[in-house]
Amino acid sequence: MRLQTIESRLGGRTANALGLATRQLKVFDLLTPRWAYVFRSVTAAALAYWVAYTLQMDKPYSAASTVMLVANMNQGAVLAKGSWRLAGTVVGGIAAIIVMGLFIQAPALFLIFFGLWLGICSGAATLIRGFRSTGPAVAGYTLGFATYGALEVPENALSIVLGRVASVAVGVVCLGLVTAIFSRRAARGKLEGAITRQLTMIGRLVLDRVENNPERVQDVGATHIADMFAIEDLLELSRAESTDVAVRVGAVREGLAGMFAALLGARELAFASVARDPSFLKARELVGAHLPAAIGRIETGDRAGLQAALAEIRGLHLSLHQIIAELEVAHDRADVIIALDQLLEVIEDWESGIAGLLGLNGVHAHPTRGFHFHRDWTAAVENGVRALLSIVIAGGIGIGVGLQQWPLMLLLLAPYSILMAMTGDPVGGAWSFVRGTLVALPAAFICVFLLLPSVNGFPLLIASMLPFWLAGFYATTVPRYVFDGMGFLVAFNTLVYAQNQMLFDGAFFLNEALGWMVAVIATLLVLKLILPFNPVARAHRYETAFRRAVTMAIRKGWTGRRHAWEHLQHHRLVNIAVSLKARPSVAAAVLTEALGALHYGRTALRLRAALQDDRISERALHFGNAALDAAALDDPATSLTLDSLFEATQQSDHQGGEDQAITHRVAACIRNLSILKQAHGAWIAGTRKIA
């Protein structure tokens, strides 16, 4: 009997209690991907302990801590993070050997150099995208890990550095091995599914806009933009997971750029003013015939269906192009030309998205195409300066007041501050580490002084720590408790201090616990007081860069592919949306202006391309160049100048049908620039601020 039927036959309270119990049981379903990840992680941690004990490492728990920091539900993320962590550890270890050789007897100089090194690495990690940022971040704080202990026994410096590198290598290899055996490569399937869903969503959005169905037309907001760029992260995971995807990244990224352009272009589609024009009616009929068929074939997901969809859309593309060519010769209604030009551009971009998905399933590799991402140099400098000041100030205070555990404070302050600075909410992440550490202290005390003294042998050691590991790894699967879980796992594992000769020393434990707590609180204070993260200022920086890019595209054009230019602007839009997620109304207003500005830049690029046509008359060329000069001015009132240039272009002499066609295209572009300048010119110029 079905659950709904049982609930309908029971009383209200009984049914509610049954429903609640059912939902609670689902949380503990041990066959879910969440619990599979938890079991893989604890298995890898146990394996790392066993290998470290077998190799008689001084700090076997360090190998397990590496597992806890690298563990991820996705196989590609594990491989990428692990390899970059190992590379960063090697670089940091080399730097540690050099530093100890130069400054081991001069603590002040050591602190300054450590701060400079951490600052440089923190800035580099801020500028580098994705998993590659793990490399410089780890290289920065590995200097602290490698020198911890060597400050007191400098003669053992080399062995301590090599031990640190070996511990990380053991942890990375153990986790990679367990993940490869007990998980499947699922990123590619998720990538294909995400691209397919976005393609069909964009196709239906275009169809609804063309059919002017107000009940089904949806607006494009921050959520849609974030969903599109989430596919970029999936692509990076798939690339790390599979060489088959890695050799096709160029085609896929080209398709993603086209999809993003189609999504934003569909937002600007509006046909109310041309709804009765014969040319538009013909175009609408073609779209209604071809687009649903293409969407249906895309949803099949197989290569043959994608090829059929691509052929369908290419036919639609050619038909629309023919309609526009006839329209440009037949009459000079700029609004119709503008509307159909926008529709054709969206169809071209959507076609590029289909080609990208087809390239992912292709039999040939594709060359990697150059795409640019915005690099926030201001944030990099701020993070670097903060890292430098935090190390120097904290180390100076520790030495000045005679704090016995000051090296431990630096040991933890360095990684926590650099890792939190790379997140969207550094202070919130630091609070999570404080909470996780607070829970880890009593848990470690119970394990060390109540459980471990009564056990003997490696299996019972792992069994004693297993419940705590399970709780910590499970917490990392809950989005709001990810950093709580990480803070708990690392603090618990280190404070237990499991090694070849166990140490049950209450004074030592309390000293370590106090030093750990001071370090996480110091991290919180550093992130709150020294150059605190300001998401609004970050959004304004992206706005400024966005406006500057649009203005430069109007003044100088863009020599590369249009999708490459638009992809860079899309990345800035995503960061604006992410920075202002706590203020959705402001984010929506900024995105509306930014999308209008992006359309303004695209129109200018379209006009510049039209001016390169050999058929253009001298008068139309003159008016077009004058329009570009006016469009680049910061004064919003230049929309009146653009209107005058539009009228002058329309009234210019035409000597033949081809000349007339290109003149009509130039006039339509100028008219579109005027409309967009009037609507968004103040924001592009920076005179209209959105609080």
XYZ file of C-alpha atoms in Angstrom, residues 59-421:
363
model
C 53.019 12.616 12.388
C 50.729 10.058 10.764
C 47.669 12.163 11.590
C 48.935 14.773 9.089
C 48.272 12.368 6.211
C 44.687 11.882 7.406
C 44.259 15.654 7.734
C 45.181 15.969 4.053
C 42.392 13.535 3.229
C 39.953 15.622 5.254
C 40.916 18.822 3.437
C 40.869 17.351 -0.079
C 37.818 15.069 0.241
C 34.991 15.887 -2.150
C 31.915 14.139 -3.481
C 33.179 14.574 -7.050
C 36.027 12.464 -8.363
C 37.307 15.260 -10.606
C 37.502 17.673 -7.671
C 39.513 15.154 -5.646
C 42.012 14.627 -8.456
C 42.362 18.339 -9.230
C 42.580 19.543 -5.622
C 44.917 16.720 -4.656
C 47.380 17.277 -7.483
C 47.516 21.038 -6.956
C 47.844 20.583 -3.181
C 50.793 18.267 -3.670
C 52.439 20.685 -6.117
C 51.906 23.586 -3.724
C 53.366 21.570 -0.852
C 56.536 20.832 -2.820
C 56.989 24.516 -3.716
C 56.255 25.582 -0.144
C 58.699 22.998 1.189
C 61.488 24.336 -1.015
C 60.716 27.865 0.183
C 60.786 26.625 3.795
C 64.265 25.142 3.374
C 65.539 28.434 1.954
C 63.904 30.514 4.700
C 65.231 28.329 7.505
C 68.687 28.468 6.012
C 68.604 32.262 6.034
C 66.520 33.312 9.036
C 66.314 30.385 11.462
C 68.210 32.384 14.121
C 66.336 35.659 13.494
C 62.636 35.324 14.420
C 61.796 38.892 13.364
C 63.221 38.429 9.871
C 61.558 35.032 9.663
C 58.154 36.582 10.445
C 58.615 39.302 7.828
C 59.670 36.855 5.115
C 56.897 34.419 6.050
C 54.376 37.262 5.829
C 55.725 38.397 2.453
C 55.653 34.856 1.089
C 52.131 34.258 2.370
C 50.990 37.613 0.975
C 52.373 36.879 -2.487
C 50.813 33.417 -2.515
C 47.494 34.769 -1.228
C 47.389 37.356 -4.009
C 48.228 34.726 -6.621
C 45.523 32.389 -5.297
C 42.987 35.222 -5.576
C 43.834 35.825 -9.231
C 43.864 32.177 -10.298
C 40.530 30.486 -10.980
C 39.183 27.124 -9.885
C 41.224 24.316 -8.399
C 44.488 25.825 -9.624
C 44.192 28.413 -6.858
C 44.818 25.569 -4.387
C 48.452 25.432 -5.531
C 49.622 28.935 -4.518
C 47.415 28.907 -1.403
C 48.991 25.683 -0.132
C 52.466 26.855 -1.135
C 51.915 29.931 1.031
C 50.994 28.251 4.290
C 53.150 25.151 3.807
C 56.106 27.315 4.792
C 54.519 27.587 8.245
C 53.729 23.868 8.480
C 57.213 22.895 7.341
C 58.990 25.222 9.777
C 56.761 24.368 12.755
C 58.989 22.334 15.034
C 62.131 23.237 13.107
C 62.229 26.573 14.919
C 63.138 24.685 18.095
C 65.348 22.021 16.484
C 66.828 23.639 13.348
C 69.185 20.718 12.787
C 66.133 18.607 11.827
C 64.788 21.183 9.350
C 65.280 19.075 6.220
C 63.699 15.939 7.685
C 60.710 17.964 8.935
C 60.137 19.481 5.472
C 60.442 16.095 3.777
C 58.077 14.600 6.343
C 55.490 17.287 5.576
C 55.720 16.650 1.830
C 55.515 12.887 2.389
C 52.426 13.253 4.608
C 50.592 15.275 1.968
C 51.623 12.819 -0.749
C 50.325 9.865 1.286
C 47.015 11.599 1.953
C 46.526 12.622 -1.678
C 47.401 9.178 -3.036
C 45.207 7.316 -0.527
C 42.195 9.522 -1.185
C 42.715 9.371 -4.942
C 42.992 5.576 -4.839
C 39.866 5.081 -2.725
C 37.907 7.594 -4.793
C 38.954 5.960 -8.069
C 37.935 2.496 -6.847
C 34.689 3.285 -5.049
C 33.236 6.128 -7.122
C 32.363 6.589 -10.738
C 33.164 9.456 -13.041
C 29.836 11.224 -12.991
C 30.867 14.772 -13.874
C 30.578 14.297 -17.632
C 27.035 12.978 -17.384
C 26.074 15.895 -15.148
C 27.727 18.299 -17.589
C 25.813 16.921 -20.562
C 22.557 16.990 -18.593
C 23.104 20.577 -17.424
C 23.910 21.804 -20.940
C 20.874 20.003 -22.340
C 18.562 21.530 -19.729
C 19.912 25.025 -20.324
C 19.662 24.656 -24.092
C 16.041 23.565 -23.938
C 15.202 26.279 -21.394
C 16.710 28.974 -23.610
C 14.962 27.551 -26.663
C 11.573 27.657 -24.948
C 12.301 31.178 -23.677
C 12.988 32.347 -27.245
C 9.881 30.582 -28.509
C 7.685 32.217 -25.869
C 9.151 35.630 -26.662
C 8.542 35.233 -30.379
C 5.001 33.962 -29.873
C 4.449 36.826 -27.393
C 2.834 34.551 -24.823
C 2.689 36.692 -21.635
C 1.611 33.768 -19.445
C 4.735 31.728 -20.156
C 7.356 34.415 -20.740
C 9.804 34.541 -17.819
C 12.397 37.168 -17.056
C 16.109 36.406 -16.984
C 17.557 37.155 -13.566
C 20.525 36.458 -11.333
C 19.470 32.819 -10.824
C 19.571 32.060 -14.547
C 22.964 33.725 -14.870
C 24.381 31.811 -11.888
C 23.013 28.522 -13.275
C 24.763 29.166 -16.575
C 28.135 29.817 -14.978
C 27.695 26.774 -12.713
C 28.121 24.759 -15.913
C 31.590 26.305 -16.208
C 32.484 24.714 -12.850
C 31.102 21.377 -14.049
C 33.276 21.661 -17.144
C 36.377 22.140 -14.979
C 35.421 19.091 -12.894
C 34.870 17.001 -16.015
C 38.149 18.221 -17.458
C 40.041 17.061 -14.369
C 38.159 13.782 -14.324
C 38.493 12.765 -17.965
C 41.118 13.356 -20.651
C 38.351 12.714 -23.169
C 36.657 15.921 -22.014
C 39.942 17.797 -21.598
C 40.715 17.610 -25.334
C 37.246 18.963 -26.152
C 37.144 21.855 -23.695
C 37.578 24.423 -26.474
C 34.424 23.397 -28.322
C 32.378 23.108 -25.132
C 33.469 26.500 -23.802
C 32.660 28.091 -27.174
C 29.200 26.562 -26.904
C 28.754 27.779 -23.326
C 29.669 31.313 -24.381
C 27.080 31.086 -27.150
C 24.430 29.791 -24.743
C 25.116 32.609 -22.304
C 24.850 35.148 -25.130
C 21.589 33.542 -26.280
C 20.158 33.669 -22.754
C 20.940 37.353 -22.335
C 19.904 38.139 -25.901
C 16.554 36.410 -25.403
C 15.917 38.715 -22.471
C 16.046 41.713 -24.835
C 13.666 40.264 -27.428
C 10.500 42.357 -27.785
C 8.178 42.219 -30.787
C 5.074 44.122 -29.672
C 5.782 47.082 -31.984
C 6.321 44.880 -35.057
C 3.788 42.160 -34.302
C 1.754 42.845 -37.481
C 4.618 43.373 -39.879
C 4.569 40.769 -42.699
C 8.301 40.100 -42.397
C 8.019 39.418 -38.675
C 4.959 37.219 -39.184
C 6.928 35.163 -41.686
C 9.845 34.903 -39.246
C 7.528 33.903 -36.407
C 6.045 31.143 -38.546
C 9.520 29.802 -39.304
C 10.540 29.899 -35.647
C 7.333 28.129 -34.624
C 8.039 25.381 -37.145
C 11.762 24.796 -36.562
C 12.464 25.641 -32.917
C 10.110 23.113 -31.202
C 11.443 20.353 -33.453
C 15.033 21.243 -32.561
C 14.210 21.331 -28.840
C 12.649 17.881 -29.059
C 15.695 16.439 -30.788
C 18.050 17.990 -28.221
C 16.084 16.349 -25.416
C 16.809 12.899 -26.872
C 20.416 13.406 -25.767
C 21.994 11.213 -28.459
C 24.418 12.306 -31.150
C 22.000 11.724 -34.021
C 19.382 13.885 -32.327
C 21.895 16.690 -31.768
C 23.003 16.555 -35.399
C 19.384 16.754 -36.537
C 18.740 19.687 -34.175
C 21.813 21.503 -35.493
C 20.668 20.993 -39.087
C 17.190 22.251 -38.150
C 18.543 25.432 -36.565
C 20.977 26.078 -39.396
C 18.053 25.954 -41.791
C 16.162 28.428 -39.592
C 19.272 30.617 -39.428
C 19.556 30.790 -43.226
C 15.838 31.477 -43.652
C 15.896 34.353 -41.150
C 18.996 35.780 -42.798
C 17.195 35.756 -46.144
C 14.170 37.537 -44.673
C 16.374 40.265 -43.205
C 18.276 40.683 -46.491
C 15.007 41.127 -48.379
C 13.731 43.484 -45.690
C 16.798 45.717 -45.904
C 16.305 46.156 -49.649
C 12.528 46.452 -49.598
C 11.984 49.246 -47.045
C 13.644 51.177 -44.264
C 11.605 50.292 -41.158
C 14.410 50.339 -38.639
C 12.362 48.811 -35.823
C 11.638 45.662 -37.825
C 15.273 45.300 -38.879
C 16.400 45.777 -35.270
C 13.931 43.184 -33.951
C 14.809 40.550 -36.549
C 18.541 41.249 -36.199
C 18.284 40.538 -32.478
C 16.311 37.363 -33.148
C 18.873 36.177 -35.700
C 21.726 36.859 -33.288
C 20.015 34.825 -30.554
C 19.431 31.938 -32.969
C 23.108 32.056 -34.027
C 24.211 31.941 -30.394
C 21.820 29.092 -29.603
C 23.170 27.229 -32.626
C 26.662 27.669 -31.197
C 25.448 26.077 -27.955
C 24.177 23.016 -29.828
C 27.495 22.755 -31.663
C 29.302 22.875 -28.316
C 27.247 20.006 -26.900
C 27.812 18.077 -30.108
C 31.547 18.753 -29.794
C 31.513 17.181 -26.334
C 30.180 13.998 -27.928
C 32.387 14.300 -31.006
C 34.991 11.850 -32.230
C 37.679 14.480 -32.798
C 39.548 16.697 -30.374
C 39.101 20.446 -30.609
C 41.735 23.142 -30.095
C 41.382 25.149 -26.908
C 40.053 28.627 -27.691
C 41.179 31.633 -25.712
C 38.575 32.901 -23.247
C 39.253 35.598 -20.707
C 38.103 35.906 -17.109
C 38.109 39.025 -14.977
C 40.971 39.175 -12.490
C 40.281 41.292 -9.425
C 43.683 42.837 -8.750
C 42.322 45.015 -5.957
C 41.108 41.948 -4.049
C 44.451 40.229 -4.678
C 46.369 43.172 -3.207
C 44.014 43.380 -0.221
C 44.325 39.662 0.516
C 48.102 39.805 0.156
C 48.489 42.807 2.455
C 46.121 41.256 5.004
C 48.144 38.030 5.031
C 51.395 39.945 5.519
C 50.044 42.105 8.336
C 48.310 39.225 10.116
C 51.461 37.104 10.283
C 53.725 39.956 11.375
C 51.277 41.349 13.961
C 50.230 37.971 15.404
C 53.797 36.711 15.531
C 55.010 39.938 17.122
C 52.305 39.791 19.787
C 53.032 36.121 20.471
C 56.746 36.736 20.920
C 56.194 39.966 22.859
C 53.867 38.487 25.476
C 55.836 35.248 25.693
C 53.020 33.033 24.387
C 54.336 29.495 24.387
C 52.125 28.409 21.500
C 52.791 31.355 19.170
C 54.205 29.093 16.398
C 50.960 27.090 16.523
C 48.965 30.302 16.178
C 50.861 31.210 13.000
C 50.590 27.622 11.809
C 46.774 27.867 11.834
C 46.317 31.571 11.122
C 48.121 31.269 7.789
C 45.944 28.564 6.142
C 42.647 29.635 7.687
C 43.034 33.294 6.725
C 44.173 32.592 3.171
C 41.470 29.988 2.527
C 38.671 32.084 4.009
C 39.772 35.157 2.029
